[in-house]
Coordinates of C-alpha atoms and ligand atoms in Angstrom, one line a residue:
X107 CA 0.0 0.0 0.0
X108 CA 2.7 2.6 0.6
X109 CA 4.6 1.7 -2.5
X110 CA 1.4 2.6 -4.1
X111 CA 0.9 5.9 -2.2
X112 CA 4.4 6.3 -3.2
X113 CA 4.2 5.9 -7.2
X114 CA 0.9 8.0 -6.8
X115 CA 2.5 10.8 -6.0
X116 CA 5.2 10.3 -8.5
X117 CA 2.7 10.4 -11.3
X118 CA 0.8 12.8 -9.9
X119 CA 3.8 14.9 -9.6
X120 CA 4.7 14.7 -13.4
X121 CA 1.2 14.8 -14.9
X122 CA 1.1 18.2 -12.9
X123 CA 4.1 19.5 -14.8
X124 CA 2.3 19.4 -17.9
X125 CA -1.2 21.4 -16.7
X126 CA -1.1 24.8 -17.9
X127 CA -4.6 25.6 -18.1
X128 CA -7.7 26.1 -15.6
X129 CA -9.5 22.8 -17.6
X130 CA -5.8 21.1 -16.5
X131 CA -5.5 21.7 -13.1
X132 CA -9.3 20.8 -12.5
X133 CA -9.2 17.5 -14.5
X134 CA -5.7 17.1 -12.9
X135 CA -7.4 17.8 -8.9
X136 CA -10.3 15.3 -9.7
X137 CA -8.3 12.5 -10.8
X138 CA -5.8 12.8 -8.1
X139 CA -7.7 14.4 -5.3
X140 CA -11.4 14.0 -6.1
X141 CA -14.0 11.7 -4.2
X142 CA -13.2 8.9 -6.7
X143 CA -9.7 9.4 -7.1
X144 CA -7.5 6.8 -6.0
X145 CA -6.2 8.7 -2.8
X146 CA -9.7 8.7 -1.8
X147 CA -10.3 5.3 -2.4
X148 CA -7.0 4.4 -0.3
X149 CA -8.0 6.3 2.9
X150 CA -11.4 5.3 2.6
X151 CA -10.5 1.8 3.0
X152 CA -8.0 1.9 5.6
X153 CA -10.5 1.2 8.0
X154 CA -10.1 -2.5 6.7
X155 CA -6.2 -2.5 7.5
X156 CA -4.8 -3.5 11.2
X157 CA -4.0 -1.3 13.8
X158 CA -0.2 -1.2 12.6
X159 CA -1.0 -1.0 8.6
X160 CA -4.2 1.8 9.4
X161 CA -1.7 4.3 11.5
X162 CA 1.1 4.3 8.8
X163 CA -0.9 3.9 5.5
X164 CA -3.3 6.4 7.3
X165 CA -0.2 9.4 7.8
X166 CA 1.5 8.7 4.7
X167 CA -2.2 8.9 2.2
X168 CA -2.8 11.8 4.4
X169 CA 0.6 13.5 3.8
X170 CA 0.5 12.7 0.4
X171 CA -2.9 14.5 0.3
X172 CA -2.1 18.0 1.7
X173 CA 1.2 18.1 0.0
X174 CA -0.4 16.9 -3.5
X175 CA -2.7 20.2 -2.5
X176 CA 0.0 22.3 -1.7
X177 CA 1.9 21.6 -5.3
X178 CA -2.0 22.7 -7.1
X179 CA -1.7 25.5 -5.8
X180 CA 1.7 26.6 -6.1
X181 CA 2.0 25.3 -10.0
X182 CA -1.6 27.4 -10.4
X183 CA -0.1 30.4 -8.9
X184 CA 3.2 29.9 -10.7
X185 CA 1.7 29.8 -14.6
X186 CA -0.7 32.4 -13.8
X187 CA 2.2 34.2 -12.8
X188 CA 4.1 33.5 -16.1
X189 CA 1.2 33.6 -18.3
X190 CA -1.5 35.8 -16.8
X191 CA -4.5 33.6 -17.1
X192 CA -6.1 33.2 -13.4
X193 CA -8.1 35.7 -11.7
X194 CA -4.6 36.7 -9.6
X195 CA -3.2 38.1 -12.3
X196 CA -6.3 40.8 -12.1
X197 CA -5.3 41.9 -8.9
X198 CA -4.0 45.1 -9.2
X199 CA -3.8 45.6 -5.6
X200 CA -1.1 42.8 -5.4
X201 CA 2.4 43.8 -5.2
X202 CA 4.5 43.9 -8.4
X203 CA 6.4 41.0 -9.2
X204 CA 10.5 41.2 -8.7
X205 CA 12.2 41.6 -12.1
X206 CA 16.0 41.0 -12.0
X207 CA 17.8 43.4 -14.0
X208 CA 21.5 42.8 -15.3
X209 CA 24.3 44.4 -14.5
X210 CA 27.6 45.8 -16.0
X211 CA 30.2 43.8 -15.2
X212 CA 32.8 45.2 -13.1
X213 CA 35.8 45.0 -15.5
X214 CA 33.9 46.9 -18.3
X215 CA 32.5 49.6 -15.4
X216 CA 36.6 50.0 -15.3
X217 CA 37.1 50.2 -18.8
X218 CA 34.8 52.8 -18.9
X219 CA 36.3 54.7 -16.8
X220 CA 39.5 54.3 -18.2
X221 CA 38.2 55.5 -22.0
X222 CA 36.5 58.4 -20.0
X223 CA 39.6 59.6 -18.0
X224 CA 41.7 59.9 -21.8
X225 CA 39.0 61.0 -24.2
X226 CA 39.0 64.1 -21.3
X227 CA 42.6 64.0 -22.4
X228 CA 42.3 64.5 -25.7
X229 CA 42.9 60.7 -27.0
X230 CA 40.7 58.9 -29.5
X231 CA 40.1 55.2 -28.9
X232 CA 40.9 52.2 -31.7
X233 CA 41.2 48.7 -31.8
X234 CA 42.8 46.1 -33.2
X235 CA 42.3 42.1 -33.9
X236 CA 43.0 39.2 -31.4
X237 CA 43.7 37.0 -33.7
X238 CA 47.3 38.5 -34.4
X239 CA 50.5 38.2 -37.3
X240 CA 53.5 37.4 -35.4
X241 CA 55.1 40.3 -37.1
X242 CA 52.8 42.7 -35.2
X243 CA 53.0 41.4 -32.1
X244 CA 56.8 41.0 -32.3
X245 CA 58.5 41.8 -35.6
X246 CA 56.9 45.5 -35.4
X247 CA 57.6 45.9 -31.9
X248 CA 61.3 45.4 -31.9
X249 CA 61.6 41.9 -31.0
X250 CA 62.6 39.7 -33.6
X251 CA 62.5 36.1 -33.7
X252 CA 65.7 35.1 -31.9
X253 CA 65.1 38.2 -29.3
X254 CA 65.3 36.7 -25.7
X255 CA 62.4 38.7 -24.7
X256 CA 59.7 36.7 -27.0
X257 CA 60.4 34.7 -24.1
X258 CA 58.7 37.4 -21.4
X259 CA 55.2 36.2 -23.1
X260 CA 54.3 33.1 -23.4
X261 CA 52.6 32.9 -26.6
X262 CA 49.0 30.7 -27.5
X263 CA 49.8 30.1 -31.3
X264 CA 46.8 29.3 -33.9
X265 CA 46.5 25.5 -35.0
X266 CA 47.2 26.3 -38.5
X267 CA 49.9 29.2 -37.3
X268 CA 50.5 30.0 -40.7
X269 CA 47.9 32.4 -42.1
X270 CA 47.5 32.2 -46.8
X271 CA 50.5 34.9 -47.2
X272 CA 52.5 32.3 -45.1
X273 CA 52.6 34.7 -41.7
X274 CA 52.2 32.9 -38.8
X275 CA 49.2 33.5 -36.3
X276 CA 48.6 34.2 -32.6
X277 CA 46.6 35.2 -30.2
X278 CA 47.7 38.4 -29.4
X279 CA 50.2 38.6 -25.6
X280 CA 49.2 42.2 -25.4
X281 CA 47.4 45.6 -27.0
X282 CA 51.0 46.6 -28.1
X283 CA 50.8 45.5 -31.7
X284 CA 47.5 48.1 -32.5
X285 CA 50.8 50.6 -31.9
X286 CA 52.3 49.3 -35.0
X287 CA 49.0 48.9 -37.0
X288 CA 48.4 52.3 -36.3
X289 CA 51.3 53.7 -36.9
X290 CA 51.7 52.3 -40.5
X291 CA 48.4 53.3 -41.5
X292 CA 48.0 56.7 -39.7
X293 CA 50.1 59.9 -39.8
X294 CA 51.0 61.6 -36.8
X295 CA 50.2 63.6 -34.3
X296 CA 48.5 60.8 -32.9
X297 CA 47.1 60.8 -29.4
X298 CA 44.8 57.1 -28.7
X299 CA 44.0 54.7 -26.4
X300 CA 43.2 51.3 -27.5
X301 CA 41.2 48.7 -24.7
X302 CA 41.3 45.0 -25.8
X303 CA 41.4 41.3 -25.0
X304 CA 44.8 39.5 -24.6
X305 CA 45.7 35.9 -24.3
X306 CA 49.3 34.3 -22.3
X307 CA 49.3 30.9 -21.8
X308 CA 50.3 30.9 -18.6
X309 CA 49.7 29.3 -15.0
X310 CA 46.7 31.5 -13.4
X311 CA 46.9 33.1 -9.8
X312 CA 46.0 35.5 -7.5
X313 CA 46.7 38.2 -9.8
X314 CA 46.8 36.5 -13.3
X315 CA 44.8 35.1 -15.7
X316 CA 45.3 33.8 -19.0
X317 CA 43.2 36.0 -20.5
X318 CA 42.7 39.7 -19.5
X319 CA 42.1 43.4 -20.4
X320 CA 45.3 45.4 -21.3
X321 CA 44.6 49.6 -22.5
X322 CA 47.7 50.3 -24.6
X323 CA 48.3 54.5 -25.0
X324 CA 50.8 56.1 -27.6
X325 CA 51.2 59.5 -28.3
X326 CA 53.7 60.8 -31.4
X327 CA 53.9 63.6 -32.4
X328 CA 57.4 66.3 -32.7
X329 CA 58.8 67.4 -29.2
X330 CA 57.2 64.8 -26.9
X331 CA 59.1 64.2 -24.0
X332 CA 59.4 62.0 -21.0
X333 CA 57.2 64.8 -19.1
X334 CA 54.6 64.5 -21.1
X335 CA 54.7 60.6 -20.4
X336 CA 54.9 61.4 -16.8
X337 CA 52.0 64.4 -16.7
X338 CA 49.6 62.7 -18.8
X339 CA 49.9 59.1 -16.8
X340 CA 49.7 61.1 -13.4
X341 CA 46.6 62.9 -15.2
X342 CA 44.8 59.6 -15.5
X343 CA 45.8 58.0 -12.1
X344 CA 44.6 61.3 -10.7
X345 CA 41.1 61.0 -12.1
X346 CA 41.1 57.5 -11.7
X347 CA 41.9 57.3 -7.7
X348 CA 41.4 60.3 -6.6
X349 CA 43.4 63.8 -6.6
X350 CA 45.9 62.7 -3.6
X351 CA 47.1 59.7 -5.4
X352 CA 50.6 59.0 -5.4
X353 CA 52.8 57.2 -8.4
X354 CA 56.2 56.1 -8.5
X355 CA 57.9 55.6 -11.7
X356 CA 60.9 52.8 -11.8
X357 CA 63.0 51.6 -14.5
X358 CA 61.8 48.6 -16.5
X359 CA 62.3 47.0 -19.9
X360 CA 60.2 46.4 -23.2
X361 CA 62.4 45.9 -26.2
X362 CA 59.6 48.8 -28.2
X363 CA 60.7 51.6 -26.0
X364 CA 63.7 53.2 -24.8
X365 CA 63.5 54.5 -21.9
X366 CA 61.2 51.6 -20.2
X367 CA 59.1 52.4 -17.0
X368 CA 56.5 50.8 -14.7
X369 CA 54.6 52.9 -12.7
X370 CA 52.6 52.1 -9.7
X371 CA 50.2 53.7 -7.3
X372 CA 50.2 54.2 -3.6
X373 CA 46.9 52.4 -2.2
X374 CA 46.4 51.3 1.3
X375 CA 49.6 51.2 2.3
X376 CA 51.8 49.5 -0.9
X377 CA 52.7 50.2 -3.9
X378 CA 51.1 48.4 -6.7
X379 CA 52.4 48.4 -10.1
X380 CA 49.5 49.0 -12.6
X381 CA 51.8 49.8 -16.4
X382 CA 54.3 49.5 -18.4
X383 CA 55.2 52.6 -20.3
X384 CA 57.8 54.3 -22.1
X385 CA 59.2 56.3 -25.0
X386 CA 58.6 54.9 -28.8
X387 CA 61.7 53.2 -29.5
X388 CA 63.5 54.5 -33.1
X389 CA 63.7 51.1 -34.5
X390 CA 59.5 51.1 -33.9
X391 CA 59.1 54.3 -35.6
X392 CA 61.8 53.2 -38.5
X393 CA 59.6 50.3 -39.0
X394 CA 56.3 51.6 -39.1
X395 CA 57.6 53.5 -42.0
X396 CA 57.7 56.9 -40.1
X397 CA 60.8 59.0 -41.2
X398 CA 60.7 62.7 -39.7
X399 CA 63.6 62.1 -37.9
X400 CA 62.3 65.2 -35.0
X401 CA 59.4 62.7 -34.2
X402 CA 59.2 61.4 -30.6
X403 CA 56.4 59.4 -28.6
X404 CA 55.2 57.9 -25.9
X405 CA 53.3 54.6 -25.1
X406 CA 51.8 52.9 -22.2
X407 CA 49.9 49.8 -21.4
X408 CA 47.8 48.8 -18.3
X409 CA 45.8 46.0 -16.8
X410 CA 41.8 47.0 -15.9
X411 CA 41.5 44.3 -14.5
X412 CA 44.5 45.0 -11.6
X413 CA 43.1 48.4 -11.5
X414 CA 39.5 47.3 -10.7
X415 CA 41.7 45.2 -7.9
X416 CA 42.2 48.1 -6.2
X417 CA 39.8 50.2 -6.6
X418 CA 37.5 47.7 -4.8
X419 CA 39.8 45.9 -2.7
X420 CA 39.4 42.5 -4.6
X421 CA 41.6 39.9 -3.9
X422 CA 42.0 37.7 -6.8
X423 CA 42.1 38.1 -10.1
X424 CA 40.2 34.8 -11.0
X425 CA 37.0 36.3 -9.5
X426 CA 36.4 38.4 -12.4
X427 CA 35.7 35.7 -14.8
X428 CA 34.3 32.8 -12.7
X429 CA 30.9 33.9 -13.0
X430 CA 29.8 33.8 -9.3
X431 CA 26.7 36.0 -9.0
X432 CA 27.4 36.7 -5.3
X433 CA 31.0 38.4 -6.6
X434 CA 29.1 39.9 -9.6
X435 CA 25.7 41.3 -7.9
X436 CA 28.1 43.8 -5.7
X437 CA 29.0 46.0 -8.2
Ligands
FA5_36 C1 53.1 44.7 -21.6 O1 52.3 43.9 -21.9 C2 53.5 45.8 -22.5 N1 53.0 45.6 -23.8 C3 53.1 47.1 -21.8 C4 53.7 48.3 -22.5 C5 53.0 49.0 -23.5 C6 55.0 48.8 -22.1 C7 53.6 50.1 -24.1 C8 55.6 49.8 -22.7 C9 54.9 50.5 -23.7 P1 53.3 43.7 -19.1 O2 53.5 42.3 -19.5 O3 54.0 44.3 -17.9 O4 53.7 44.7 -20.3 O5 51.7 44.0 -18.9 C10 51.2 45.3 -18.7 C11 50.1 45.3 -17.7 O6 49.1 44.3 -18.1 C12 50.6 44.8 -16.3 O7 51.0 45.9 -15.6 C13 49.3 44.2 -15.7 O8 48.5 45.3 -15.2 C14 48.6 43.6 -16.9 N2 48.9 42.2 -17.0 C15 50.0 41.6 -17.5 N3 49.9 40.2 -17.4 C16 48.7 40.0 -16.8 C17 48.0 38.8 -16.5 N4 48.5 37.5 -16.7 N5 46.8 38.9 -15.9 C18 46.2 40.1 -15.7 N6 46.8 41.3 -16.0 C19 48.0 41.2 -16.6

């Protein structure tokens, strides 16, 4: 008898599933929890059970009763919810209904901010493929193919890695080669930012991923100097963290300028390093086909995603792409 009550509900369960109309859910509460239903005729009969058999066939049909009830009504409420068709839905004195609404996720919040903080500067914004030629994300740049520092990114090639010309294809290690592209197609002055999607196939941590936001800057232009680097970086952190904000420039090297910097930004107590930057290295300007010899630039390229970091006082980096509501619903 209880394996019975048992597969009743079962099947009453799923037949309920499929009920969408008024004519379902009453055929639906007759056949399960009508006077001739077979519920009904279970309790009915228990009186011919002993004392043992009445007392547990009696609580379990009973159970099965009220919660069978319980699931009418909630499906019935649910679909007129959804599709309007009960007399609730006509009730406009009930309280609305709670619509979730998306959100902006907090990396392209950042990069908002970012693009916001230079156009006020006076730089446009461009952008350039993922998909990469090895000779813009290296050759261009100053690093040919023997160059020790190809080592400095590891590189996730393309299957095929040889595109129809017979250039070999990547996905791109950083925003750096959109210098070169614009460079050979565009005369100066140039003043641009360009935000965009990079790819190192590396082993992920606290504070790297293996795929992640880089904004690459370049200025050229005749007479640019390390100061205007310096000014126009201290500009953005400035607008970025606040007017107080300290930043520290310190040596560092990138074979596509000369001299190489990092800058960092005091938060909280530490300095954290948010750029690479520097002045356009000849050979870059040589090879983008650029031959005013009084031409000078600067160029720059930082993570969002470290920025964001700081800005919110986020601890790992992986958070950003693991897709955890809770961590996405807070910003
Ligand atoms: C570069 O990628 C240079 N192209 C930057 C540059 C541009 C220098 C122009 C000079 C002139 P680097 O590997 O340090 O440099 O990366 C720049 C920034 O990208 C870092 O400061 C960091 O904010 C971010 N970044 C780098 N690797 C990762 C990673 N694995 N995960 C998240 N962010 C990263």
């Amino acid at each position: 008898m209880i394996e019975k009550i048992e597969k009743l509900k079962i099947k009453a369960e799923n037949d309920l599933k499929s009920c969408v109309s008024d004519k379902d859910f009453e055929d639906w509460r007759v056949n399960y929890l009508g006077r001739k239903s077979e519920l009904s005729d279970i309790l009915k009969n228990i009186k011919n059970l002993d004392q043992e058999q009445k007392k547990v066939v009696g609580s379990l049909g009973n159970k099965t009763r009220i919660e069978l009830e319980g699931k009418l009504k909630d499906t019935k409420n649910r679909i007129s919810g959804t599709i309007g068709t009960s007399k609730s839905s006509e009730d406009y004195s009930l309280p609305s209904r709670h619509i979730s609404m998306g959100k902006l996720h907090p990396v392209t919040l950042t990069l908002r901010e970012i693009r916001k903080a230079f156009v006020s500067l006076g730089f446009q914004i461009a952008e350039g493929p993922e998909i990469e030629l090895d000779k813009y994300n290296f050759d261009m740049l100053n690093i040919p193919e023997d160059h020790p520092a190809r080592d400095m990114w590891d590189t996730m090639w393309i299957d095929e890695k040889i595109n129809k010309n017979g250039e070999k294809m990547l996905l791109r290690t950083h925003t750096s080669p959109v210098q070169a592209r614009i460079m050979e197609n565009q005369d100066p002055p140039i003043r641009v930012i360009v935000p965009g999607k990079c790819y190192r196939y590396e082993a992920t941590d606290s504070t790297h991923e293996w795929h992640f936001y880089q904004v690459e800057g370049l200025a050229v232009d005749k007479n640019l100097t390390f100061s205007d680097l310096k000014g126009t970086l201290y500009e953005f952190a400035k607008k970025m963290f606040g007017s107080e904000t300290k930043i520290r420039f310190r040596c560092d090297y990138f074979p596509f300028v000369e001299p190489g910097v990092d800058m960092s930004i005091y938060w909280e107590g530490k300095w954290l390093e948010i750029l690479g930057a520097g002045m356009v290295h000849p050979k870059v300007f040589e090879k983008a086909g650029y031959k005013d010899k009084n031409l000078s630039g600067f160029a720059f390229g930082m993570g969002p995603e470290r920025i964001a970091m700081i800005k919110h006082n986020i601890d790992d980096i992986r958070l950003f792409y693991s897709n955890d509501l809770r961590f996405l619903e807070q910003f």
